Structure formats: structure tokens, C-alpha cells
Coordinates of C-alpha atoms in Angstrom, one line a residue:
Chain V
M1 CA -50.6 36.4 -13.8
D2 CA -52.9 36.6 -16.8
G3 CA -51.3 38.1 -19.8
E4 CA -48.1 38.5 -17.9
P5 CA -45.2 36.9 -19.9
L6 CA -42.9 34.6 -18.0
V7 CA -39.8 36.7 -18.5
R8 CA -39.7 40.5 -19.4
W9 CA -36.2 40.8 -20.8
H10 CA -36.2 44.5 -20.4
W11 CA -36.7 44.2 -16.6
I12 CA -33.6 42.0 -16.4
G13 CA -31.7 44.5 -18.6
D14 CA -32.8 47.4 -16.4
H15 CA -31.7 45.5 -13.1
L16 CA -28.4 44.0 -14.0
G17 CA -26.5 45.9 -11.3
Y18 CA -29.1 45.0 -8.7
L19 CA -29.1 41.3 -9.8
R20 CA -25.4 41.3 -9.5
D21 CA -25.4 42.7 -6.0
L22 CA -27.9 40.1 -4.9
A23 CA -26.0 37.3 -6.4
L24 CA -22.8 38.5 -4.7
D25 CA -24.6 38.8 -1.4
H26 CA -26.0 35.3 -1.9
A27 CA -22.6 33.9 -2.6
V28 CA -21.3 35.5 0.6
I29 CA -24.1 34.4 2.9
S30 CA -24.1 30.8 1.5
L31 CA -20.4 30.1 0.9
V32 CA -18.7 31.8 3.8
P33 CA -20.6 29.5 6.2
V34 CA -19.2 26.6 4.3
L35 CA -15.7 27.8 4.6
I36 CA -16.1 28.4 8.3
A37 CA -17.6 24.9 8.7
L38 CA -14.7 23.4 6.8
L39 CA -12.2 25.1 9.0
A40 CA -14.0 23.8 12.0
A41 CA -14.7 20.3 10.5
V42 CA -11.1 19.4 9.9
P43 CA -9.7 19.8 13.4
L44 CA -12.9 18.4 14.8
G45 CA -12.6 15.4 12.4
L46 CA -9.0 14.8 13.3
L47 CA -9.9 14.8 16.9
C48 CA -12.7 12.4 16.3
A49 CA -10.4 10.2 14.4
R50 CA -8.1 10.0 17.4
L51 CA -10.8 9.8 20.0
P52 CA -13.5 7.7 18.4
R53 CA -15.8 8.0 21.5
L54 CA -16.1 11.7 20.8
Y55 CA -17.6 11.2 17.3
Q56 CA -20.9 9.6 18.0
P57 CA -22.2 12.3 20.4
L58 CA -20.8 15.2 18.2
A59 CA -22.4 13.6 15.1
A60 CA -25.7 13.1 17.0
V61 CA -25.8 16.8 17.9
F62 CA -25.2 18.0 14.4
N63 CA -27.7 15.6 13.0
V64 CA -30.3 17.1 15.3
V65 CA -29.4 20.6 14.2
Y66 CA -29.6 19.5 10.6
A67 CA -33.1 18.2 11.2
L68 CA -34.3 21.6 12.4
P69 CA -36.2 23.5 9.8
A70 CA -34.2 26.5 8.5
I71 CA -36.9 29.0 8.7
A72 CA -37.6 28.1 12.4
V73 CA -34.0 28.6 13.2
F74 CA -33.7 31.9 11.4
V75 CA -36.7 33.3 13.4
V76 CA -35.3 32.0 16.7
L77 CA -32.1 33.8 16.0
I78 CA -33.5 37.2 15.2
P79 CA -33.6 38.4 18.8
Y80 CA -29.9 37.7 19.1
T81 CA -28.5 38.4 15.7
G82 CA -31.0 40.9 14.4
L83 CA -33.5 41.1 11.6
A84 CA -32.2 41.2 8.1
T85 CA -28.5 40.7 9.2
R86 CA -26.1 38.4 7.5
A87 CA -25.4 36.7 10.8
T88 CA -29.0 35.6 11.2
V89 CA -28.7 33.5 8.0
M90 CA -24.9 32.6 8.2
V91 CA -25.0 31.1 11.7
P92 CA -27.5 28.3 10.9
L93 CA -26.0 27.7 7.5
T94 CA -22.6 27.2 9.2
C95 CA -24.2 24.6 11.4
Y96 CA -25.9 22.7 8.5
A97 CA -22.6 22.7 6.6
L98 CA -20.8 21.4 9.6
A99 CA -23.4 18.6 9.9
V100 CA -22.4 17.5 6.4
L101 CA -18.6 18.2 6.7
L102 CA -17.9 16.6 10.1
P103 CA -19.0 13.1 8.9
A104 CA -17.4 13.6 5.4
T105 CA -14.1 14.3 7.2
V106 CA -14.3 11.5 9.7
D107 CA -15.5 9.0 6.9
G108 CA -12.7 10.2 4.6
L109 CA -10.1 9.6 7.4
R110 CA -11.5 6.2 8.0
A111 CA -11.5 5.3 4.4
V112 CA -7.7 5.6 4.2
P113 CA -6.6 2.0 3.5
E114 CA -5.3 0.0 6.4
D115 CA -2.1 -0.8 4.7
V116 CA -1.3 2.9 4.2
R117 CA -2.0 3.5 7.8
Q118 CA 0.2 0.6 8.9
A119 CA 3.0 1.6 6.5
A120 CA 2.9 5.1 7.9
T121 CA 3.2 3.8 11.4
A122 CA 6.0 1.4 10.5
L123 CA 8.0 4.2 8.8
G124 CA 8.0 6.1 12.0
Y125 CA 5.1 8.5 12.0
G126 CA 3.6 9.3 15.5
P127 CA -0.2 9.2 15.6
W128 CA -0.9 12.8 15.2
H129 CA 1.8 13.3 12.6
R130 CA 0.4 10.4 10.7
L131 CA -3.1 11.9 10.8
A132 CA -1.9 15.3 9.5
A133 CA 0.7 14.2 7.0
V134 CA -0.7 11.0 5.6
E135 CA -4.4 10.4 6.5
L136 CA -5.7 13.9 6.0
P137 CA -4.1 14.5 2.6
A138 CA -5.2 11.0 1.5
S139 CA -8.7 11.8 2.4
V140 CA -8.9 15.1 0.4
P141 CA -11.1 13.6 -2.3
Y142 CA -13.7 12.7 0.4
L143 CA -13.4 16.1 2.0
V144 CA -14.0 17.8 -1.5
A145 CA -17.0 15.6 -2.1
G146 CA -18.4 16.7 1.2
V147 CA -17.7 20.4 0.5
R148 CA -19.5 20.0 -2.8
V149 CA -22.7 18.6 -1.1
A150 CA -22.5 21.3 1.6
A151 CA -21.9 24.2 -0.8
V152 CA -24.8 23.4 -3.1
S153 CA -27.3 22.8 -0.3
S154 CA -26.1 25.9 1.4
I155 CA -26.6 28.0 -1.8
S156 CA -30.2 26.7 -2.1
L157 CA -30.9 27.1 1.7
A158 CA -29.6 30.6 1.7
A159 CA -32.6 31.8 -0.4
V160 CA -34.9 30.9 2.5
G161 CA -33.2 33.7 4.4
A162 CA -35.3 36.2 2.3
L163 CA -38.2 35.4 4.6
V164 CA -36.3 37.1 7.5
G165 CA -35.0 39.8 5.2
R166 CA -31.6 38.5 4.2
G167 CA -31.6 35.9 1.4
G168 CA -29.6 37.3 -1.4
L169 CA -31.2 36.0 -4.6
G170 CA -34.1 34.6 -2.4
Y171 CA -35.4 38.2 -2.2
L172 CA -36.3 38.0 -5.9
F173 CA -38.8 35.1 -5.1
V174 CA -40.5 37.2 -2.4
D175 CA -40.6 40.2 -4.6
G176 CA -42.0 38.3 -7.5
F177 CA -44.7 36.6 -5.5
Q178 CA -45.8 39.8 -3.8
R179 CA -46.1 41.7 -7.1
T180 CA -47.4 38.6 -9.1
F181 CA -44.6 39.4 -11.5
P182 CA -42.8 36.2 -12.5
T183 CA -39.7 37.7 -14.2
P184 CA -37.7 38.2 -10.9
I185 CA -38.6 34.6 -9.8
V186 CA -37.4 33.1 -13.0
A187 CA -34.2 35.2 -12.9
G188 CA -33.7 34.3 -9.3
I189 CA -34.0 30.6 -10.0
A190 CA -31.6 30.8 -13.0
L191 CA -29.1 32.7 -11.0
V192 CA -29.2 30.3 -8.0
V193 CA -28.7 27.4 -10.3
L194 CA -25.9 29.1 -12.1
L195 CA -24.2 30.0 -8.8
A196 CA -24.5 26.4 -7.7
L197 CA -23.1 25.0 -10.9
A198 CA -20.2 27.5 -10.9
T199 CA -19.3 26.7 -7.3
D200 CA -19.5 23.0 -8.0
L201 CA -17.2 23.4 -11.1
L202 CA -14.8 25.3 -9.0
L203 CA -14.7 22.6 -6.4
V204 CA -14.1 19.9 -9.0
L205 CA -11.2 22.0 -10.3
A206 CA -9.9 22.4 -6.8
R207 CA -10.0 18.6 -6.3
R208 CA -7.9 18.1 -9.5
L209 CA -5.5 20.6 -8.2
L210 CA -5.3 19.3 -4.7
A211 CA -5.5 15.6 -5.4
P212 CA -4.4 15.0 -9.0
W213 CA -3.8 11.4 -8.0
A214 CA -7.6 10.9 -7.5
S215 CA -8.6 12.2 -11.0
G216 CA -11.7 10.2 -12.1
G217 CA -11.1 7.7 -9.3
A218 CA -12.6 8.5 -6.0
R219 CA -15.6 10.5 -6.7
Chain N
M1 CA 21.3 -9.2 14.9
I2 CA 17.7 -9.7 15.9
T3 CA 17.2 -11.7 19.1
F4 CA 13.9 -13.0 20.5
E5 CA 14.1 -13.9 24.1
G6 CA 11.0 -15.8 25.2
A7 CA 9.0 -13.2 23.3
A8 CA 5.3 -14.0 23.9
K9 CA 2.0 -12.3 23.1
R10 CA -1.2 -13.1 24.8
H11 CA -4.3 -11.1 24.0
P12 CA -6.5 -9.5 26.8
D13 CA -9.2 -12.0 26.0
G14 CA -6.8 -14.9 26.9
T15 CA -6.0 -16.1 23.4
V16 CA -2.4 -16.7 22.7
A17 CA -0.8 -15.4 19.5
V18 CA 2.8 -16.4 20.4
E19 CA 3.7 -18.6 23.3
G20 CA 7.2 -17.6 23.9
L21 CA 9.9 -17.7 21.2
D22 CA 13.7 -17.8 21.4
L23 CA 15.4 -17.1 18.1
D24 CA 18.4 -15.4 16.6
G25 CA 18.3 -13.7 13.2
P26 CA 21.9 -13.3 12.4
A27 CA 23.3 -10.1 11.1
G28 CA 23.6 -9.6 7.4
R29 CA 21.4 -12.7 6.7
I30 CA 17.9 -13.4 5.6
T31 CA 15.8 -15.2 8.2
V32 CA 12.5 -16.5 7.0
L33 CA 9.6 -17.2 9.3
V34 CA 7.3 -19.6 7.5
G35 CA 4.1 -21.3 8.6
P36 CA 0.4 -21.5 8.1
S37 CA -1.9 -18.6 8.9
G38 CA -2.3 -18.2 12.6
C39 CA 1.2 -19.4 13.6
G40 CA 2.1 -15.9 14.8
K41 CA 4.6 -15.1 12.3
T42 CA 3.4 -11.5 11.5
T43 CA 3.0 -10.9 15.3
L44 CA 6.6 -11.9 15.7
L45 CA 7.8 -9.6 13.0
R46 CA 5.8 -6.6 14.4
M47 CA 7.4 -7.2 17.9
V48 CA 10.8 -6.1 16.3
N49 CA 9.4 -2.6 15.4
R50 CA 7.0 -2.4 18.3
M51 CA 3.9 -2.4 16.3
V52 CA 3.1 -5.3 18.7
E53 CA 4.5 -5.2 22.3
P54 CA 5.3 -8.6 23.7
T55 CA 3.3 -9.4 26.9
S56 CA 6.4 -11.1 28.2
G57 CA 10.0 -11.7 27.1
R58 CA 11.8 -9.2 24.9
V59 CA 13.2 -8.5 21.5
L60 CA 16.8 -7.2 21.1
L61 CA 18.5 -5.5 18.2
N62 CA 22.2 -5.8 18.3
G63 CA 21.8 -6.6 22.1
E64 CA 19.6 -3.6 22.8
D65 CA 16.0 -4.0 24.0
V66 CA 13.8 -2.4 21.4
A67 CA 11.4 -1.3 24.2
S68 CA 14.1 1.1 25.4
L69 CA 13.8 3.3 22.3
P70 CA 10.9 5.6 21.5
A71 CA 8.7 3.7 19.0
A72 CA 8.8 6.3 16.2
R73 CA 12.5 6.6 16.4
L74 CA 13.0 2.9 16.5
R75 CA 10.8 2.5 13.4
R76 CA 12.7 5.1 11.4
G77 CA 15.8 2.8 11.6
I78 CA 14.0 -0.3 10.5
G79 CA 12.8 -0.9 7.0
Y80 CA 9.3 -2.3 6.6
V81 CA 7.7 -3.8 3.6
I82 CA 4.1 -5.1 3.5
Q83 CA 2.0 -7.2 1.2
Q84 CA 0.0 -4.3 -0.3
A85 CA 3.1 -2.0 -0.5
G86 CA 1.0 0.6 1.5
L87 CA 2.3 3.4 -0.6
F88 CA 0.9 6.9 0.1
P89 CA -1.7 7.6 -2.6
H90 CA -1.3 11.3 -2.4
R91 CA 2.5 11.4 -2.9
R92 CA 4.4 10.8 -6.1
V93 CA 6.7 7.8 -6.1
L94 CA 9.8 9.9 -5.5
D95 CA 8.3 11.5 -2.4
N96 CA 7.0 8.1 -1.2
V97 CA 10.6 6.8 -1.3
A98 CA 11.9 10.0 0.3
T99 CA 9.5 9.6 3.3
V100 CA 11.9 8.3 6.0
P101 CA 14.9 10.6 5.0
R102 CA 12.5 13.5 5.4
L103 CA 11.2 12.2 8.8
L104 CA 14.8 12.1 9.8
G105 CA 15.3 15.7 9.1
Q106 CA 17.0 15.7 5.6
D107 CA 16.1 18.5 3.4
R108 CA 13.8 17.9 0.4
R109 CA 16.5 18.0 -2.2
T110 CA 18.9 15.6 -0.4
A111 CA 16.0 13.2 0.4
R112 CA 14.8 13.2 -3.2
A113 CA 18.3 12.6 -4.6
R114 CA 18.6 9.6 -2.3
A115 CA 15.2 8.4 -3.4
A116 CA 16.1 8.6 -7.0
E117 CA 19.2 6.5 -6.4
L118 CA 17.0 3.9 -4.6
L119 CA 14.5 3.7 -7.5
E120 CA 17.5 2.9 -9.7
L121 CA 18.7 0.3 -7.2
V122 CA 15.4 -1.6 -7.2
G123 CA 15.3 -1.5 -11.0
L124 CA 12.6 1.1 -11.7
P125 CA 13.0 3.5 -14.7
P126 CA 13.6 7.2 -13.7
E127 CA 10.3 8.3 -15.3
T128 CA 8.5 6.3 -12.6
A129 CA 9.6 8.9 -10.0
R130 CA 7.0 11.4 -11.2
R131 CA 4.1 8.9 -11.2
Y132 CA 1.5 8.4 -8.5
P133 CA 1.2 4.9 -7.0
F134 CA -2.2 4.2 -8.7
Q135 CA -0.4 4.5 -12.0
L136 CA 2.0 1.6 -11.4
S137 CA 1.6 -2.1 -11.6
G138 CA 1.4 -4.3 -8.5
G139 CA 5.0 -5.4 -9.1
Q140 CA 6.2 -1.9 -9.5
Q141 CA 4.4 -0.8 -6.4
Q142 CA 6.1 -3.5 -4.5
R143 CA 9.6 -2.3 -5.8
V144 CA 8.8 1.2 -4.6
G145 CA 7.8 -0.4 -1.2
V146 CA 11.2 -1.9 -1.1
A147 CA 12.9 1.2 -2.2
R148 CA 11.1 3.2 0.5
A149 CA 12.0 0.8 3.2
L150 CA 15.7 1.0 2.2
A151 CA 15.8 4.8 1.8
A152 CA 17.3 5.6 5.1
D153 CA 19.8 2.7 4.8
P154 CA 18.4 0.8 7.9
P155 CA 20.6 -2.1 8.9
V156 CA 17.4 -4.2 9.6
L157 CA 14.7 -4.9 7.1
L158 CA 11.3 -6.5 8.1
M159 CA 9.2 -7.9 5.2
D160 CA 5.7 -9.1 5.8
E161 CA 4.6 -11.4 2.9
P162 CA 5.9 -8.7 0.5
F163 CA 5.5 -10.6 -2.7
S164 CA 2.3 -12.7 -2.1
A165 CA 0.0 -10.2 -3.8
V166 CA 1.6 -10.4 -7.3
D167 CA 1.4 -13.0 -9.9
P168 CA 4.0 -15.9 -9.9
V169 CA 6.1 -14.6 -12.7
V170 CA 6.4 -11.1 -11.1
R171 CA 7.0 -12.7 -7.8
A172 CA 9.9 -14.7 -9.1
G173 CA 11.4 -11.6 -10.5
L174 CA 11.0 -9.8 -7.3
Q175 CA 12.6 -12.6 -5.3
E176 CA 15.5 -12.6 -7.6
E177 CA 15.8 -8.8 -7.2
L178 CA 15.8 -9.1 -3.4
L179 CA 18.6 -11.6 -3.5
R180 CA 20.7 -9.4 -5.8
L181 CA 20.1 -6.5 -3.5
Q182 CA 20.9 -8.5 -0.5
S183 CA 24.2 -9.6 -2.0
E184 CA 25.1 -5.9 -2.4
L185 CA 23.6 -4.5 0.8
N186 CA 23.9 -7.3 3.5
K187 CA 20.9 -6.2 5.5
T188 CA 19.6 -8.2 8.5
V189 CA 16.3 -9.4 7.0
L190 CA 13.4 -10.9 8.8
F191 CA 11.0 -12.2 6.1
V192 CA 7.5 -13.6 6.8
T193 CA 5.7 -15.8 4.3
H194 CA 3.3 -18.7 4.1
D195 CA 5.0 -20.0 1.0
I196 CA 7.5 -22.7 1.8
E197 CA 8.9 -22.4 -1.8
E198 CA 9.6 -18.7 -1.2
A199 CA 11.1 -19.5 2.1
V200 CA 13.5 -22.0 0.8
R201 CA 14.5 -19.8 -2.1
L202 CA 15.3 -16.6 -0.1
G203 CA 16.3 -17.8 3.4
D204 CA 19.7 -18.2 4.8
Q205 CA 17.9 -19.6 7.8
V206 CA 14.3 -20.9 7.5
V207 CA 12.1 -21.1 10.7
V208 CA 9.2 -23.3 10.2
L209 CA 6.5 -22.3 12.8
R210 CA 3.6 -24.1 14.1
E211 CA 0.6 -22.6 15.9
H212 CA 1.3 -20.1 18.7
G213 CA 4.8 -19.4 17.3
R214 CA 6.2 -22.7 18.3
I215 CA 9.4 -23.6 16.2
A216 CA 8.9 -26.8 14.4
Q217 CA 12.4 -26.6 12.7
C218 CA 15.0 -23.9 12.3
A219 CA 17.6 -24.8 9.6
D220 CA 19.2 -23.8 6.6
P221 CA 17.1 -24.5 3.4
H222 CA 19.2 -27.5 2.4
T223 CA 19.0 -29.2 5.7
L224 CA 15.4 -28.4 5.9
L225 CA 14.7 -30.1 2.5
T226 CA 16.9 -33.1 3.0
A227 CA 16.3 -33.7 6.7
P228 CA 13.0 -32.4 7.9
A229 CA 12.7 -32.7 11.7
N230 CA 9.3 -34.6 11.6
N231 CA 6.4 -35.7 9.6
D232 CA 4.6 -32.3 9.9
V233 CA 7.6 -30.4 8.6
A234 CA 7.9 -32.9 5.7
A235 CA 4.3 -32.5 4.9
F236 CA 4.5 -28.8 5.0
L237 CA 7.6 -29.0 2.6
G238 CA 5.3 -30.8 0.2
R239 CA 6.3 -33.2 -2.6
D240 CA 9.5 -33.4 -4.6
R241 CA 11.5 -31.8 -1.8
G242 CA 14.5 -34.0 -2.9
L243 CA 14.4 -32.6 -6.3
R244 CA 13.8 -29.1 -5.1
G245 CA 16.7 -29.4 -2.8
L246 CA 18.9 -29.8 -5.9
G247 CA 17.8 -26.3 -6.7
L248 CA 19.9 -25.1 -3.8
R249 CA 23.2 -26.8 -4.9
P250 CA 25.5 -25.3 -7.4
A251 CA 26.0 -27.0 -10.8
S252 CA 29.7 -26.2 -10.8
T253 CA 30.7 -29.6 -9.3
V254 CA 29.4 -31.5 -12.3
G255 CA 32.2 -33.3 -14.2
L256 CA 32.1 -32.4 -18.0
L257 CA 33.1 -34.3 -21.1
P258 CA 34.6 -32.5 -24.1
T259 CA 32.1 -30.8 -26.4
G260 CA 33.2 -33.0 -29.3
T261 CA 32.2 -36.3 -27.5
E262 CA 29.8 -38.5 -29.5
L263 CA 26.8 -39.7 -27.3
H264 CA 24.5 -42.4 -28.7
G265 CA 25.3 -41.3 -32.2
W266 CA 24.5 -37.6 -31.3
R267 CA 27.1 -34.9 -31.9
L268 CA 26.9 -31.3 -30.7
A269 CA 27.0 -28.7 -33.5
V270 CA 28.4 -25.3 -32.7
D271 CA 28.5 -22.1 -34.5
A272 CA 31.5 -19.9 -35.4
N273 CA 31.6 -18.5 -31.8
G274 CA 31.4 -21.9 -30.2
R275 CA 27.7 -21.5 -29.2
P276 CA 25.7 -24.7 -29.3
E277 CA 23.3 -24.9 -32.3
G278 CA 21.8 -28.3 -31.6
W279 CA 22.3 -32.1 -31.4
E280 CA 22.8 -33.8 -34.8
R281 CA 22.5 -37.5 -35.8
G282 CA 22.4 -38.5 -39.5
G283 CA 20.4 -35.7 -41.1
E284 CA 18.4 -35.0 -38.0
R285 CA 18.9 -32.0 -35.7
R286 CA 17.3 -31.5 -32.2
P287 CA 17.5 -28.5 -29.8
A288 CA 20.4 -28.7 -27.2
P289 CA 19.3 -27.7 -23.6
V290 CA 22.0 -25.8 -21.8
F291 CA 23.0 -24.9 -18.2
A292 CA 25.5 -22.5 -16.8
P293 CA 27.8 -24.3 -14.2
A294 CA 28.7 -20.9 -12.7
A295 CA 25.1 -19.7 -12.2
D296 CA 22.7 -22.6 -12.2
S297 CA 21.8 -25.2 -9.8
L298 CA 22.1 -29.0 -10.0
R299 CA 18.4 -29.0 -10.7
S300 CA 18.8 -26.9 -13.9
A301 CA 21.7 -29.2 -15.0
L302 CA 19.6 -32.4 -14.4
D303 CA 16.6 -30.8 -16.1
A304 CA 18.7 -30.0 -19.3
A305 CA 20.2 -33.4 -19.3
V306 CA 16.8 -35.1 -19.0
L307 CA 15.5 -33.0 -21.9
S308 CA 18.5 -33.7 -24.1
P309 CA 18.1 -36.4 -26.9
A310 CA 21.7 -37.2 -26.3
G311 CA 21.2 -37.6 -22.6
A312 CA 23.6 -34.8 -21.8
A313 CA 23.3 -31.2 -20.9
V314 CA 25.5 -28.6 -22.6
A315 CA 27.5 -26.5 -20.2
V316 CA 27.8 -23.0 -21.4
D317 CA 30.0 -20.0 -20.0
G318 CA 28.8 -16.4 -19.5
T319 CA 29.0 -15.7 -23.2
G320 CA 26.9 -18.7 -24.3
R321 CA 29.9 -20.7 -25.6
A322 CA 29.8 -24.5 -25.0
T323 CA 32.4 -25.5 -22.6
G324 CA 31.5 -29.2 -22.0
L325 CA 28.8 -31.9 -21.8
A326 CA 27.2 -33.1 -18.6
T327 CA 25.7 -36.5 -18.9
R328 CA 22.8 -37.6 -16.6
A329 CA 25.2 -40.0 -14.9
A330 CA 27.7 -37.1 -14.3
V331 CA 24.9 -34.9 -12.8
L332 CA 23.8 -37.7 -10.4
A333 CA 27.4 -38.4 -9.5
A334 CA 27.7 -34.7 -8.5
L335 CA 25.0 -35.4 -5.8
G336 CA 27.6 -37.3 -3.8
P337 CA 27.9 -40.9 -2.7
S338 CA 24.5 -41.1 -0.9
V339 CA 21.7 -38.9 0.6
E340 CA 22.1 -37.8 4.2
E341 CA 20.8 -40.0 6.9
P342 CA 17.1 -39.2 7.4
A343 CA 15.9 -37.8 10.7
A344 CA 14.5 -40.1 13.4
E345 CA 11.1 -40.6 11.9
R346 CA 10.5 -41.5 8.2
P347 CA 9.1 -38.5 6.4
A348 CA 5.5 -39.2 5.1
T349 CA 5.4 -39.8 1.4
E350 CA 1.8 -38.6 1.2
P351 CA 0.8 -35.1 2.3
T352 CA -1.3 -35.5 5.5
A353 CA -4.7 -34.1 5.9
G354 CA -3.5 -31.2 7.8
E355 CA -1.2 -30.0 5.2
P356 CA -1.2 -26.2 5.1
A357 CA -1.9 -24.3 1.9
G358 CA 1.7 -23.1 1.9
G359 CA 3.2 -25.3 -0.8
R360 CA 1.4 -23.8 -3.7

């Protein structure tokens, strides 16, 4: 890359629309899986809280999934979901997010103080009702903390999808390396970080809104 | 009325929590279960709302076996207050208190209106309603806990060491508040504590428990203090129980001298409204300890008399006006001709080695 400056600003100026489309695509393929995982993690977590014997095997399965290298999973999925499709990237990302969110949900439910649980029972909540009306809302700070971890790691992992043709901003890295042209790489890094920060900020605001009683306290 | 009929709890591993207890908790009265940890008092309390199911025997509420009702419905009709208050962290104080009315199907507005009344009843300022539990002090949280337990106006109230997590000054305030509430509401209360002082202060009936829920003595506080059933109970009651017993007797029986009486050269000075200003002798003036015969105990009267330079406590009425003088001799005379006959054994004067930590 001799003589090539790190950033050619005019390239960025010429490709603003392109960069925006990539960023939006990146947001979709990385964050929709987190949302889907959350919708699955809450009922699964509640189930695990009621049936503790279910939790260990489930957690083990998702841990193994989490240990699989992303690129390998993408490649394995191509025959089923197609090359360069959103699904090829989003399916594994959903599994990864679930691997983070299921324990977060279960730990959050378990972290509800025993006296709160006892009081709820004594006031006349049945077991399921208590879970839904007391323990789940009381564990929202834990849940949001889990979502923050899952979202940020999903945003960074999604870039790897570029290697199978669908990586949102990750495409800028592939492009930059192939052309020994650093500008897209730098822009890609900046945008990924920006997306992660913006998402995290939104989640912090969401927690303030959903759990104003935990402001500053629990995470 | 709460009735235990041979209620027993054996754990699956063979250990016995409660061996089999027969006890009546009279309607509209406070029955205190007191004893060292491990005596099964909490287990017994929880049998009433079925958070513990007895392995044999049964518990009746007004003659009806609690096991015959679905647990959740039974519990909505029984107030329950625990040591840590157990407030829901995610609900504002008002909605915490409105919990049971909402569970019973009241609409939000009615339930909240009721909750606001209860906050007032337990002495919390209205602005507390909007707060979250973590914004309250321990004493305030405990008051909210009591309000929440009372919200659906249950006839029965279970209290499991409700005041033991707050400091002594706050605790005394909460105890007083409970007695005031009880005089208005007349709930059937079952109260568990390890603190004998608290038991004697609050109970209409005090049940001293030994290990495995065996009753060592069941009596009113006065009988308990003056005639403990045996050495163990006497040791559990701790020292000064004679003096503490005076705290349970009204000072209204003390004979009074006119306020103008001179005692050992001391004369009571009063202001224009008849309120005591101090004892005077020669040019000297000393404070005049007072007691209110209508509200205070013989213990307060004796205390004031002991502290007085003239050897007499000044009796005052509700407005603080001096109504008479109670000499030490007069206070002692109000005790009656003699103490009651002691029980079969002489109570130990020294606390025995096995004394539980309850006294302090």
C-alpha cells in the first residue's frame, strides 16, 4: 500500500449512499437475530426456571453451538440457505445470541431475591403467574445486560459473513484487502464501531425506560 | 381464630421441624411465637398460609381446614409480612401495596385508591407512593410491607420477624405503630420473633417455644414475666423481668399527693398553665421528671420517681399540666400487697449457659 493514504476522503464522499446501504444491511443481519433470540430466550428461560433439570442440557447445547467457529457454520449452511443470502448469516447469529441470552434470562430470574419470591407466593401468586408478573420484570436489568453483550458481539460477528457473500459492512474489508485500498477498511471499522456504540446506547436508554428502578444500580 | 391441631412437620430426611403442636390463636388478638432459632416458629407460621404443608395434623382458620382451600386463594385472604419486607423492586410503592386487591380482580384505580389509604394508615407521607422501594429506608420499607399485607383487609395477619432487620429506635416506632393499628383493626395476628422483649411488648398471648415446636409456656405477658413455668423460660426471659413486668401495668393506680406538697424541702414550680417547671429548694432548681398516669406504665412512674430529687414523680395530664405527685412509696404501693406465688421451681437468678440470644 505504498504511497496510498490511509483514508481517501473523496472516496467516502462518493460512496455515501453505498455505505449507508451496507450499514443498514449490517444492522438487519446482526440485530434481527438478537431480537429473535430474545423472543425465544424469554419463554425458554421461564421454562428452565420452572423445570431446572431442563436448563443444564439446554445450556450445554447452546454452549457447544457458541464454540463452533462462525465461518465454518456459515459454510456448512450454504447448501441449505444459499450463498450470499441473509439467512446464511442470520441463522448462526441467532444461535449465538441465544447462547448468551438464555443464561442471561435464567441467571436474571435466579437473581431475584428470595424474600421477593417468598412475598409474591405469600400474597397469592401461583408459580407461573409469579414468574411472569414478578420475577421476569424484576430481572429486566439482567436481561438488558445480556442483550447488550449479544448485540455488540453479533454486530462484530456479522462482518465475517462477508466471506460467504453477505456481511454488510464486512464487505468493505474484503473489498479493501483485494484492492490493497485501505479507505473502505477504515470506513468499515469506523461504521461497525459506530453501529455497536449506537446500539449499546439505545439499549441503555431502553433499560432506563423499562427499569427506572435499577438506574445506576444493577449494571 | 387460628387453631393448630397436632400440626407436625417432618422433613423427608427424617429431621423434625415441629413435633406436633396444639395451639389456639384467639380472634382479634396478637399471638406471639417466640423462641431460639430452630424452634420451628417460622415453620408453624407458614403452615397457616400453606407455604409449609404439615406432614400430620392440621391448621384451621375459623374452624376451616386451610388445606381445603386452593393455596393461592387462601393466601390472598391472609396478610403476610416478612423480615426483609420483600417489596417488588420493579413496582412503585403504591402498586406494591395494591398487589393483592389487583390479584383479587379490583380495577387499577380502585386498588390504587385503597393503597393510598393504607399508606396513610401506616404513617407514610403521600409522596412515598410514587417512589420505588430502593428509594426508601428500611423502616419505611417495612411500613410498606405492612400496608401491602393489609391492603385487601384480611382478617388474619402473619408476621415473620418483621422488625428485626431495622435499628432499635426504628423498631420501637414500628412496634408502637403496630399496636396502634391493631387497636383500630383488631386483626387476628400470629407474630414470630426471637426477641422476648418484642414478644412481651406486642403479645396478648406469648408462646415460648423450645426445639421442635414444643411449647415451654403459653401465657399472657404479665403471667410470663411474673410466673415463668420453669428455669429455662426464666432464663430465656432474661434479667430484670420483675422490673420489665412493671412496664405492662398501667400507672393509673398510683395514689397522688397534691402538687403543692413539700417533699424533703423541695417544692414543685409550675408555669402559668400549670405545667411543671422544676423542683425548687432554697435558690436551687432541678428538673422534674414526669409520667402520664393515663398512658404510661408503672415502670415509667417508678423511673420518674427514682430520678426526681424530691423522690416523687410528677403526674401530668394530656396537656402536660401537673395533676399530682407520686412518691416512690406510692408507686411501690400500687404494685399490690405482694408478688404472686412463684411457680413450682425457683427461677434461676443467673442466666444459664444455654440462654438463647433472644434477650438482646
